[in-house]
XYZ file of C-alpha atoms in Angstrom:
667
model
C 0.000 0.000 0.000
C 2.853 2.348 0.833
C 4.517 1.659 -2.506
C 1.285 2.419 -4.360
C 0.885 5.723 -2.577
C 4.453 6.691 -3.373
C 3.942 5.773 -7.010
C 0.841 7.965 -7.089
C 2.888 10.924 -5.929
C 5.693 9.992 -8.297
C 3.680 10.673 -11.451
C 2.692 14.122 -10.190
C 6.257 15.332 -10.084
C 9.048 14.942 -12.600
C 11.659 15.163 -9.857
C 10.083 12.274 -7.968
C 10.000 10.346 -11.264
C 13.719 10.745 -11.828
C 14.657 9.752 -8.278
C 12.138 7.031 -7.423
C 10.986 5.300 -10.609
C 13.892 2.813 -10.931
C 13.704 1.800 -7.294
C 9.935 1.238 -7.267
C 9.772 -0.312 -10.673
C 12.469 -2.921 -10.633
C 12.939 -3.793 -6.986
C 11.203 -7.169 -7.440
C 13.525 -8.517 -10.135
C 16.579 -6.236 -10.272
C 18.825 -4.411 -7.786
C 18.135 -0.707 -7.564
C 19.931 1.084 -10.417
C 22.109 4.066 -9.463
C 20.156 6.994 -10.895
C 18.613 8.500 -14.014
C 20.095 11.053 -16.355
C 18.529 12.726 -19.374
C 19.445 11.149 -22.685
C 19.176 14.435 -24.576
C 20.878 17.141 -22.496
C 19.502 19.935 -24.650
C 15.970 19.223 -23.437
C 14.862 21.444 -20.541
C 13.725 19.859 -17.316
C 10.053 19.076 -16.869
C 8.325 21.877 -14.949
C 6.192 20.800 -12.038
C 3.068 22.683 -13.049
C -0.590 21.853 -13.077
C -0.736 21.747 -16.872
C 2.429 19.675 -17.305
C 2.252 17.090 -14.577
C 2.590 14.261 -17.084
C 5.495 13.073 -19.211
C 5.512 14.876 -22.531
C 5.458 13.150 -25.890
C 8.883 12.139 -27.088
C 10.750 12.281 -23.738
C 13.452 9.646 -23.452
C 15.321 8.733 -20.270
C 18.365 6.529 -19.872
C 18.942 4.426 -16.746
C 22.674 4.650 -16.174
C 24.335 1.327 -15.588
C 21.449 -0.790 -16.943
C 21.291 0.045 -20.654
C 17.531 0.580 -20.377
C 15.863 3.340 -22.383
C 12.547 4.772 -21.218
C 10.256 6.657 -23.534
C 7.270 8.512 -22.152
C 4.020 9.390 -23.861
C 0.739 10.970 -22.775
C -2.677 9.764 -23.865
C -6.159 10.967 -23.071
C -7.140 8.083 -20.815
C -3.826 6.790 -19.508
C -0.088 7.449 -19.113
C 2.474 4.826 -19.925
C 6.222 4.492 -20.368
C 7.633 2.154 -23.012
C 10.784 0.171 -22.273
C 13.057 -0.788 -25.120
C 14.962 -3.703 -23.620
C 15.830 -7.233 -24.683
C 14.044 -10.092 -23.000
C 12.068 -8.146 -20.410
C 8.473 -7.121 -20.862
C 6.312 -5.428 -18.272
C 2.883 -3.984 -18.872
C 0.305 -2.414 -16.703
C -2.832 -4.420 -16.065
C -5.402 -3.187 -18.565
C -9.092 -2.957 -18.007
C -10.490 -6.230 -19.365
C -12.524 -6.021 -22.552
C -16.234 -6.436 -21.793
C -18.463 -8.647 -23.947
C -22.259 -8.776 -23.786
C -23.235 -12.387 -24.559
C -26.904 -12.165 -23.597
C -28.012 -12.575 -27.265
C -25.331 -15.032 -28.417
C -27.678 -18.060 -28.729
C -26.055 -21.114 -30.374
C -22.557 -19.579 -30.442
C -22.569 -19.082 -26.657
C -20.387 -22.054 -25.669
C -17.642 -21.295 -28.195
C -17.842 -17.633 -27.232
C -17.457 -18.420 -23.520
C -14.349 -20.506 -24.195
C -12.859 -17.727 -26.332
C -13.514 -15.033 -23.712
C -11.935 -17.208 -21.039
C -8.840 -17.811 -23.173
C -8.452 -14.065 -23.725
C -9.102 -13.287 -20.018
C -11.832 -10.849 -20.947
C -14.999 -10.196 -18.962
C -18.340 -11.698 -19.972
C -21.760 -10.273 -19.159
C -24.186 -13.163 -19.850
C -27.211 -11.122 -18.791
C -26.046 -7.841 -20.298
C -25.522 -4.710 -18.237
C -26.674 -1.117 -18.057
C -23.249 0.377 -18.735
C -21.993 0.054 -22.334
C -19.899 -2.979 -23.259
C -16.980 -3.018 -25.659
C -18.446 -5.816 -27.800
C -22.027 -7.038 -28.264
C -22.305 -10.570 -29.614
C -25.620 -11.214 -31.373
C -26.878 -14.593 -32.494
C -29.067 -13.532 -35.413
C -29.103 -9.891 -36.501
C -27.942 -6.362 -35.774
C -31.296 -5.652 -34.120
C -31.070 -8.407 -31.483
C -30.353 -5.577 -29.029
C -31.746 -2.095 -29.449
C -30.379 1.361 -28.617
C -26.686 0.480 -28.876
C -24.827 3.751 -29.439
C -21.214 2.698 -28.870
C -18.917 -0.306 -28.896
C -18.898 -2.993 -31.577
C -21.630 -5.361 -32.777
C -20.874 -8.634 -34.555
C -23.635 -8.087 -37.141
C -24.041 -5.583 -39.953
C -27.473 -4.054 -40.516
C -28.952 -5.485 -43.685
C -26.643 -8.499 -43.923
C -29.484 -10.998 -43.390
C -31.571 -9.365 -46.105
C -28.657 -9.047 -48.511
C -27.620 -12.701 -48.219
C -31.065 -14.160 -48.733
C -30.896 -16.342 -51.794
C -33.027 -14.064 -53.973
C -31.097 -10.877 -53.179
C -27.748 -12.654 -53.441
C -28.735 -14.087 -56.832
C -29.804 -10.640 -58.058
C -26.543 -9.110 -56.898
C -24.499 -11.868 -58.555
C -26.526 -11.579 -61.747
C -25.841 -7.824 -61.907
C -22.076 -8.226 -61.590
C -22.209 -11.121 -64.067
C -23.610 -8.666 -66.620
C -20.479 -6.527 -66.194
C -17.899 -9.259 -65.578
C -19.249 -12.585 -66.902
C -15.915 -14.397 -66.847
C -14.887 -13.247 -63.364
C -18.197 -14.371 -61.828
C -18.647 -17.723 -63.576
C -18.324 -19.482 -60.186
C -21.997 -18.807 -59.419
C -24.484 -21.190 -61.099
C -27.167 -19.869 -63.443
C -30.184 -18.895 -61.364
C -33.836 -17.958 -61.810
C -36.025 -16.295 -59.196
C -39.343 -17.861 -58.288
C -42.167 -17.335 -58.875
C -41.657 -14.284 -61.115
C -39.174 -15.941 -63.494
C -40.680 -19.420 -63.627
C -41.938 -18.985 -67.201
C -38.524 -17.734 -68.299
C -36.886 -20.709 -66.595
C -39.281 -23.163 -68.271
C -38.674 -21.642 -71.684
C -34.885 -21.738 -71.389
C -34.784 -25.284 -70.051
C -37.083 -26.451 -72.878
C -34.904 -24.779 -75.506
C -31.802 -26.393 -74.008
C -33.485 -29.800 -74.124
C -34.451 -29.313 -77.771
C -30.863 -28.475 -78.726
C -29.445 -31.556 -77.020
C -32.075 -34.239 -76.263
C -29.466 -36.548 -74.742
C -28.341 -33.977 -72.212
C -29.479 -34.551 -68.644
C -30.031 -31.135 -67.071
C -30.971 -31.078 -63.411
C -31.953 -28.073 -61.329
C -32.305 -27.505 -57.616
C -34.775 -25.219 -55.828
C -33.588 -23.266 -52.802
C -36.121 -21.503 -50.548
C -35.318 -17.813 -50.148
C -34.843 -17.896 -46.397
C -34.207 -21.585 -45.847
C -32.087 -24.536 -46.872
C -32.407 -28.181 -47.890
C -33.366 -27.654 -51.527
C -36.310 -29.240 -53.304
C -37.846 -29.448 -56.765
C -38.969 -26.571 -58.969
C -42.604 -25.987 -59.817
C -45.027 -23.198 -60.700
C -46.582 -23.285 -57.210
C -43.239 -22.939 -55.448
C -42.899 -20.195 -52.862
C -40.283 -17.468 -53.197
C -36.917 -18.993 -53.883
C -34.188 -19.584 -56.421
C -33.797 -22.278 -59.089
C -30.172 -23.137 -59.839
C -28.332 -25.464 -62.137
C -27.300 -28.601 -60.278
C -23.554 -29.342 -60.353
C -23.506 -32.896 -61.708
C -19.767 -33.598 -61.572
C -18.520 -32.737 -58.083
C -15.189 -33.806 -56.657
C -15.581 -37.008 -54.618
C -13.654 -38.368 -51.667
C -14.332 -41.942 -50.616
C -17.012 -41.917 -53.351
C -18.934 -39.302 -51.357
C -19.974 -35.803 -52.355
C -18.915 -33.054 -49.936
C -18.880 -29.281 -49.603
C -16.689 -26.792 -47.735
C -17.852 -24.470 -44.983
C -15.399 -21.583 -44.941
C -15.577 -18.839 -42.313
C -14.999 -15.276 -43.503
C -14.696 -12.189 -41.301
C -15.809 -8.812 -42.635
C -13.867 -6.576 -40.253
C -15.109 -3.289 -41.699
C -16.889 -1.862 -44.725
C -15.041 1.447 -44.988
C -12.287 0.657 -45.628
C -13.153 -2.857 -46.737
C -11.273 -5.499 -44.725
C -11.769 -9.226 -45.331
C -10.211 -12.119 -43.423
C -10.498 -15.819 -44.279
C -10.111 -18.610 -41.724
C -7.209 -20.887 -42.597
C -9.188 -23.847 -41.246
C -12.715 -24.805 -42.186
C -15.117 -27.725 -42.208
C -16.060 -30.263 -44.863
C -19.534 -31.840 -44.686
C -19.987 -35.201 -46.403
C -23.029 -36.905 -47.818
C -23.792 -40.271 -46.285
C -24.636 -42.210 -49.451
C -22.233 -42.910 -52.373
C -22.713 -40.385 -55.164
C -24.247 -41.085 -58.549
C -25.095 -38.564 -61.228
C -28.742 -37.498 -60.921
C -31.384 -39.573 -62.659
C -35.100 -40.159 -62.294
C -34.333 -43.126 -60.048
C -32.118 -41.381 -57.505
C -33.412 -37.790 -57.450
C -35.204 -38.453 -54.173
C -32.009 -39.711 -52.463
C -31.254 -36.591 -50.445
C -28.385 -38.246 -48.538
C -26.646 -38.712 -51.899
C -27.121 -35.245 -53.412
C -27.435 -32.755 -50.536
C -24.509 -32.041 -48.251
C -26.542 -30.232 -45.570
C -25.443 -31.327 -42.113
C -28.975 -30.835 -40.777
C -30.165 -33.491 -43.248
C -27.360 -36.031 -43.162
C -27.152 -36.103 -39.376
C -30.424 -38.051 -39.453
C -28.992 -40.686 -41.767
C -28.138 -44.064 -40.298
C -24.769 -43.822 -42.065
C -23.743 -40.543 -40.458
C -20.473 -40.939 -38.526
C -19.609 -38.746 -35.550
C -15.855 -38.957 -35.197
C -13.407 -37.448 -32.715
C -10.789 -37.542 -35.455
C -10.358 -34.607 -37.831
C -9.550 -36.941 -40.729
C -12.523 -39.302 -40.686
C -16.256 -39.191 -40.219
C -19.035 -37.280 -41.918
C -17.631 -33.924 -40.785
C -13.896 -33.285 -41.165
C -11.492 -30.364 -41.151
C -10.686 -28.661 -44.428
C -6.956 -29.134 -43.878
C -7.355 -32.920 -43.685
C -9.178 -32.962 -47.036
C -6.615 -30.673 -48.669
C -3.845 -32.933 -47.381
C -5.450 -35.974 -49.031
C -5.746 -34.038 -52.286
C -2.113 -32.909 -52.060
C -1.010 -36.524 -51.648
C -2.761 -37.271 -54.938
C -0.779 -34.512 -56.649
C -3.409 -31.756 -56.614
C -2.049 -28.183 -56.715
C -3.457 -27.037 -53.364
C -2.047 -23.516 -53.717
C -4.056 -23.050 -56.914
C -7.236 -24.363 -55.252
C -6.763 -22.083 -52.248
C -6.029 -19.099 -54.503
C -9.251 -19.718 -56.454
C -11.242 -19.938 -53.209
C -9.805 -16.629 -51.987
C -10.729 -14.967 -55.288
C -14.274 -16.368 -55.027
C -14.692 -14.926 -51.516
C -13.380 -11.463 -52.399
C -15.500 -11.225 -55.557
C -18.638 -12.295 -53.686
C -18.129 -9.690 -50.952
C -17.542 -7.013 -53.594
C -20.837 -8.017 -55.246
C -22.906 -7.459 -52.085
C -21.029 -4.382 -50.830
C -23.096 -1.686 -52.650
C -26.424 -2.764 -51.180
C -24.832 -3.380 -47.797
C -23.549 0.205 -47.673
C -27.074 1.498 -48.322
C -28.449 -0.606 -45.448
C -25.632 0.545 -43.181
C -26.111 4.256 -43.892
C -29.874 3.937 -43.459
C -29.379 2.386 -40.007
C -26.399 4.472 -38.860
C -26.365 7.722 -40.868
C -23.177 9.811 -40.842
C -23.027 11.922 -37.702
C -25.432 9.718 -35.763
C -23.970 7.913 -32.725
C -23.853 4.203 -33.203
C -21.648 1.135 -32.921
C -19.129 -0.109 -35.434
C -19.825 -3.502 -36.952
C -18.092 -6.697 -37.989
C -19.453 -10.101 -38.968
C -18.497 -13.725 -39.491
C -20.035 -15.241 -42.621
C -20.268 -18.882 -43.643
C -19.385 -19.554 -47.296
C -20.598 -22.891 -48.655
C -18.338 -23.918 -51.537
C -18.396 -26.991 -53.754
C -15.335 -28.254 -55.618
C -16.038 -29.617 -59.076
C -14.234 -32.617 -60.472
C -11.854 -30.242 -62.288
C -11.186 -28.538 -58.874
C -12.998 -25.331 -59.813
C -14.753 -23.864 -56.717
C -18.491 -23.124 -57.033
C -20.370 -20.861 -54.625
C -23.487 -22.553 -53.287
C -24.628 -19.908 -50.816
C -23.483 -17.510 -48.099
C -24.869 -17.740 -44.563
C -25.188 -14.540 -42.561
C -25.466 -16.476 -39.287
C -23.464 -19.696 -39.655
C -23.871 -22.209 -36.859
C -21.156 -21.887 -34.207
C -22.397 -24.793 -32.100
C -19.539 -26.959 -30.829
C -21.618 -29.936 -29.736
C -23.974 -32.353 -31.457
C -26.991 -34.407 -30.515
C -26.448 -38.018 -29.542
C -29.277 -40.496 -29.095
C -28.768 -42.333 -25.804
C -31.955 -44.350 -25.883
C -34.697 -44.359 -28.519
C -36.174 -40.859 -28.533
C -33.799 -39.524 -25.857
C -30.961 -37.213 -26.978
C -28.213 -35.294 -25.264
C -25.591 -32.821 -26.458
C -22.029 -34.130 -26.507
C -18.860 -32.201 -27.472
C -17.746 -32.250 -31.099
C -13.920 -31.997 -31.222
C -13.898 -31.085 -34.925
C -16.375 -28.227 -34.463
C -14.590 -26.965 -31.362
C -11.196 -26.989 -33.080
C -12.438 -24.816 -35.942
C -15.140 -22.601 -34.458
C -13.462 -21.625 -31.198
C -10.410 -20.547 -33.173
C -12.533 -18.408 -35.508
C -14.395 -16.662 -32.675
C -11.291 -16.251 -30.495
C -9.251 -14.672 -33.266
C -12.142 -12.503 -34.413
C -12.254 -11.082 -30.897
C -8.496 -10.570 -30.949
C -8.756 -8.601 -34.181
C -11.620 -6.499 -32.800
C -9.893 -5.862 -29.447
C -10.398 -2.115 -28.725
C -6.920 -1.810 -27.217
C -5.475 -3.329 -30.399
C -7.040 -0.520 -32.395
C -5.630 2.114 -30.021
C -2.171 0.591 -30.300
C -2.318 0.587 -34.104
C -3.382 4.246 -34.046
C -0.493 5.070 -31.710
C 1.986 3.292 -33.959
C 0.613 5.167 -36.930
C 1.316 8.373 -34.992
C 5.004 7.566 -34.821
C 5.536 6.066 -31.345
C 6.165 2.347 -31.335
C 4.754 0.591 -28.295
C 6.812 -2.272 -26.975
C 6.192 -2.507 -23.266
C 4.213 -0.447 -20.815
C 4.624 0.707 -17.234
C 1.365 1.076 -15.314
C -0.272 4.278 -14.282
C -0.261 5.410 -10.682
C -1.415 2.827 -8.160
C -1.718 0.008 -10.664
C -0.088 -3.335 -10.115
C 2.863 -4.412 -12.237
C 2.419 -7.815 -13.758
C 3.207 -9.782 -16.863
C 0.735 -9.032 -19.655
C -1.164 -11.664 -21.524
C 1.607 -12.518 -23.912
C 0.489 -13.165 -27.469
C 2.918 -16.067 -27.380
C 0.604 -17.925 -25.004
C -2.064 -17.944 -27.720
C -1.725 -19.671 -31.092
C -1.031 -17.531 -34.133
C -4.067 -15.995 -35.798
C -6.096 -18.500 -37.791
C -7.579 -15.625 -39.811
C -5.684 -14.449 -42.875
C -6.232 -10.992 -44.336
C -7.043 -11.183 -48.044
C -8.367 -7.674 -48.573
C -6.945 -5.017 -48.870
C -3.892 -7.286 -49.165
C -4.919 -8.327 -52.692
C -6.862 -5.153 -53.503
C -4.830 -4.340 -56.629
C -6.091 -7.519 -58.270
C -9.776 -6.876 -57.566
C -10.376 -3.108 -57.319
C -11.477 -2.930 -60.952
C -14.548 -4.995 -59.983
C -15.898 -2.304 -57.636
C -17.851 -0.377 -60.280
C -21.205 -0.880 -58.583
C -19.929 0.758 -55.412
C -19.290 3.923 -57.412
C -22.889 3.783 -58.650
C -24.022 3.258 -55.044
C -22.087 6.397 -54.046
C -24.112 8.397 -56.581
C -27.302 6.830 -55.240
C -26.419 7.736 -51.640
C -25.431 11.275 -52.628
C -28.910 12.039 -53.977
C -30.833 9.959 -51.447
C -31.345 12.997 -49.258
C -33.380 11.955 -46.222
C -31.409 10.144 -43.517
C -32.606 6.604 -42.899
C -34.290 6.365 -46.303
C -33.346 3.638 -48.773
C -35.447 4.721 -51.764
C -34.886 7.472 -54.299
C -37.924 9.634 -55.011
C -38.794 11.113 -58.426
C -37.526 14.583 -57.458
C -34.168 13.184 -56.322
C -33.863 11.165 -59.549
C -34.552 14.314 -61.582
C -31.909 16.151 -59.570
C -29.411 13.383 -60.377
C -30.147 13.734 -64.106
C -29.853 17.544 -64.011
C -26.730 17.654 -61.869
C -24.894 15.150 -64.052
C -26.270 16.855 -67.197
C -27.687 13.663 -68.675
C -30.781 15.183 -70.291
C -30.834 16.557 -73.829
C -33.213 17.406 -76.633
C -33.360 13.672 -77.397
C -33.819 12.696 -73.753
C -36.097 15.243 -72.112
C -37.137 15.428 -68.478
C -40.466 13.925 -69.519
C -38.529 10.897 -70.754
C -36.697 10.864 -67.412
C -40.017 10.670 -65.550
C -41.220 7.839 -67.782
C -37.982 5.927 -67.170
C -38.324 6.409 -63.419
C -41.946 5.219 -63.355
C -41.274 2.228 -65.600
C -38.266 0.868 -63.679
C -39.705 1.626 -60.254
C -42.989 -0.118 -61.068
C -41.163 -3.150 -62.441
C -38.950 -3.513 -59.361
C -41.810 -2.878 -56.963
C -43.463 -5.985 -58.389
C -40.285 -7.966 -57.738
C -40.177 -6.915 -54.073
C -43.808 -6.965 -52.921
C -42.825 -7.052 -49.240
C -41.101 -3.661 -49.431
C -42.757 -1.018 -47.260
C -41.056 1.982 -48.876
C -42.071 3.598 -52.128
C -39.499 4.779 -54.617
C -36.446 3.531 -56.471
C -34.128 1.178 -54.581
C -30.444 0.699 -55.359
C -30.952 -2.324 -57.640
C -33.543 -0.399 -59.666
C -31.225 2.615 -59.782
C -28.429 0.403 -61.129
C -30.730 -0.837 -63.906
C -31.664 2.768 -64.723
C -27.974 3.671 -64.776
C -27.270 0.793 -67.177
C -30.082 2.055 -69.402
C -28.695 5.600 -69.417
C -25.179 4.322 -70.154
C -26.378 2.192 -73.074
C -28.361 5.130 -74.438
C -25.444 7.556 -74.301
C -22.580 5.271 -75.396
C -24.224 2.951 -77.909
C -21.072 1.759 -79.639
C -19.449 0.341 -76.473
C -20.008 -2.886 -74.567
C -21.902 -2.653 -71.280
C -18.880 -2.490 -68.963
C -17.267 0.299 -70.986
C -20.604 2.109 -71.191
C -20.929 2.070 -67.412
C -17.317 3.158 -66.876
C -17.772 6.058 -69.320
C -21.003 7.255 -67.723
C -19.491 7.014 -64.244
C -16.535 9.125 -65.324
C -18.909 11.691 -66.813
C -21.092 11.904 -63.684
C -18.151 12.079 -61.294
C -16.505 14.819 -63.376
C -19.726 16.882 -63.384
C -20.125 16.520 -59.630
C -16.494 17.459 -59.026
C -16.703 20.566 -61.208
C -19.944 21.603 -59.546
C -18.378 21.280 -56.105
C -15.436 23.429 -57.222
C -17.798 26.125 -58.559
C -19.795 26.146 -55.324
C -16.616 26.483 -53.279
C -15.430 29.456 -55.351
C -18.882 31.043 -55.163
C -18.924 30.604 -51.406
C -15.561 32.366 -51.041
C -16.515 35.257 -53.340
C -19.876 35.744 -51.631
C -18.312 35.822 -48.181
C -15.905 38.550 -49.319
C -18.796 40.573 -50.763
C -20.805 40.612 -47.512
C -21.525 44.150 -46.234
C -19.482 45.270 -43.227
C -22.643 45.710 -41.150
C -23.677 42.115 -41.714
C -20.209 40.872 -40.776
C -20.264 43.010 -37.629
C -23.652 41.668 -36.589
C -22.770 38.031 -37.187
C -19.385 38.299 -35.547
C -21.149 39.437 -32.397
C -22.928 36.092 -32.066
C -21.689 33.706 -29.407
C -20.946 30.043 -30.068
C -24.263 29.090 -28.493
C -26.121 31.502 -30.740
C -24.348 30.194 -33.819
C -25.826 26.782 -33.177
C -29.361 28.195 -33.296
C -31.020 29.132 -36.609
C -33.083 31.985 -35.119
C -30.180 34.407 -34.438
C -28.811 33.663 -37.904
C -32.141 34.606 -39.406
C -32.218 37.811 -37.381
C -28.663 38.612 -38.456
C -29.447 38.098 -42.149
C -29.847 41.154 -44.302
C -31.417 41.591 -47.723
C -28.021 41.233 -49.413
C -27.400 38.044 -47.417
C -30.570 36.434 -48.720
C -29.368 36.888 -52.287
C -26.783 34.206 -51.550
C -29.271 31.581 -50.402
C -27.320 28.856 -52.195
C -24.451 29.090 -49.755
C -23.784 25.940 -47.766
C -24.572 26.330 -44.039
C -21.222 24.755 -43.164
C -19.315 27.236 -45.337
C -21.365 30.135 -43.959
C -20.525 29.266 -40.401
C -16.854 28.941 -41.211
C -16.832 32.401 -42.785
C -18.694 33.943 -39.869
C -16.292 32.465 -37.340
C -13.302 33.701 -39.351
């Protein structure tokens, strides 16, 4: 207790620091060093004043006789001293990261293990005070009124990854980049495109009567596909992959876990380890005789677990659920180029995330508009990937809430089940959750910001009164199982992000915060601002285009509660405008050309407005300037005093931006 009190006084005085710090700091492991001298003699001594009672940024001290260098730095919430020394690391005990697990649901057990490994603090029932991380089991809205911290779900991710919306997004990017997105099977949306699907399948059959084309129906919000038919509910019809890669004569798919760490800037991590789920009946190409054999054709765990042939194994190399690394090892033994397979899978993941990013940004801004307090978000996604016989990866679907359960049901007696641990699931899923938390650690972000500021943190000395102890060394934990793939490989894929530029235009003219639909007035403003109308394309034609596309897309999304033009409809309108203006080019070049035109018009308009703002502020009468300069900061925040201060000349410049006006008044 006496040592803590002395240390508290020590940090209030630079003289106490120089005389007492070595003795108090190292008395447990080292003999007391002689004394401290300044490393840079030209630096003046630290004054003992109220405003400078902390170590200033950049101060370095040398402990004579020990070879230790101390560097001091001040932060808003804490003071620390870094020690540059070989083999010795001391840190102050940090406040443990708090995690609200009250909504975690099926991922709770793996989450508890991860929090315990990290020595963080769990709140299983939540708490009134804000937590650092909120772990939701289903969606962003599992908990309401979160204004700070981090949430493990993005708003809109569930909606965006439903099979219909995902298929629409993939179809749009396939129009622009057909070769880059050939990993997604041809799809038709039910029930609206059933006639189109029937026509195309009939034409294909007429061209090649011997061909055996099979399709699979996937419910929009479900799994475990079925057959297509005119009475089917909302869903997607896809081409069935008839020649999958087999292991032990069984069809299998890959469950790969992907972390979206942030949207702006986009950061993507892929788990180095995943799961492979096997069918429980030897595979045969589909025919009328075996189409009903779900254990042969469908890899869903929730289906095959009910098969009498399903094998629960404690080994990662055998059973009906195995680790991805064990499967890749078997393929490598057979001479397969695993690096090429893994590279193709990474490309598939990055391209898929890029395809859903535009719509996701619209959802995010509608939920957390700029300037509104709210949490930051991250999310773990489950990619289901099938390898074809030629080793080409095919995207089956993306799950917004992949199962993180680390146990499985076991039937003890007929009709009586209990949950028993699943070593394979625990090995993979605990690692994914643990390392996701490590990447989202708030203190990790602060450290990276500090390093970016030019001070490298190596070790820390605690603040006054805090106990010295060894920190949780990263060496005690395994290396990260999550590999960053974006922005690491951004140069290879940035050219695919055209739709995000269109989404930026959409968001610019959206206007009302929280809205996700573009009204007719906003669409007209977009056309005028970008100067897309002409004598051949009048504003009347613009209105007709808006009504036609909006009506068509409203029929495709009958459950939408908002009226107006959504992003997907706006993209179609943009494609139409591009094709109309640049007829001689292919679609991708048309879109690129129209984007360049719109962005140039917006940039030139912004430059004109800035110049106009400066010239108008200089032309303000002296009396107006005198009146406005007399306003206090409190009055500047209120519109009423500004209205009273406005003169007739002031009103002539009604196009001035409020932000620019305030800046000129304050200057």
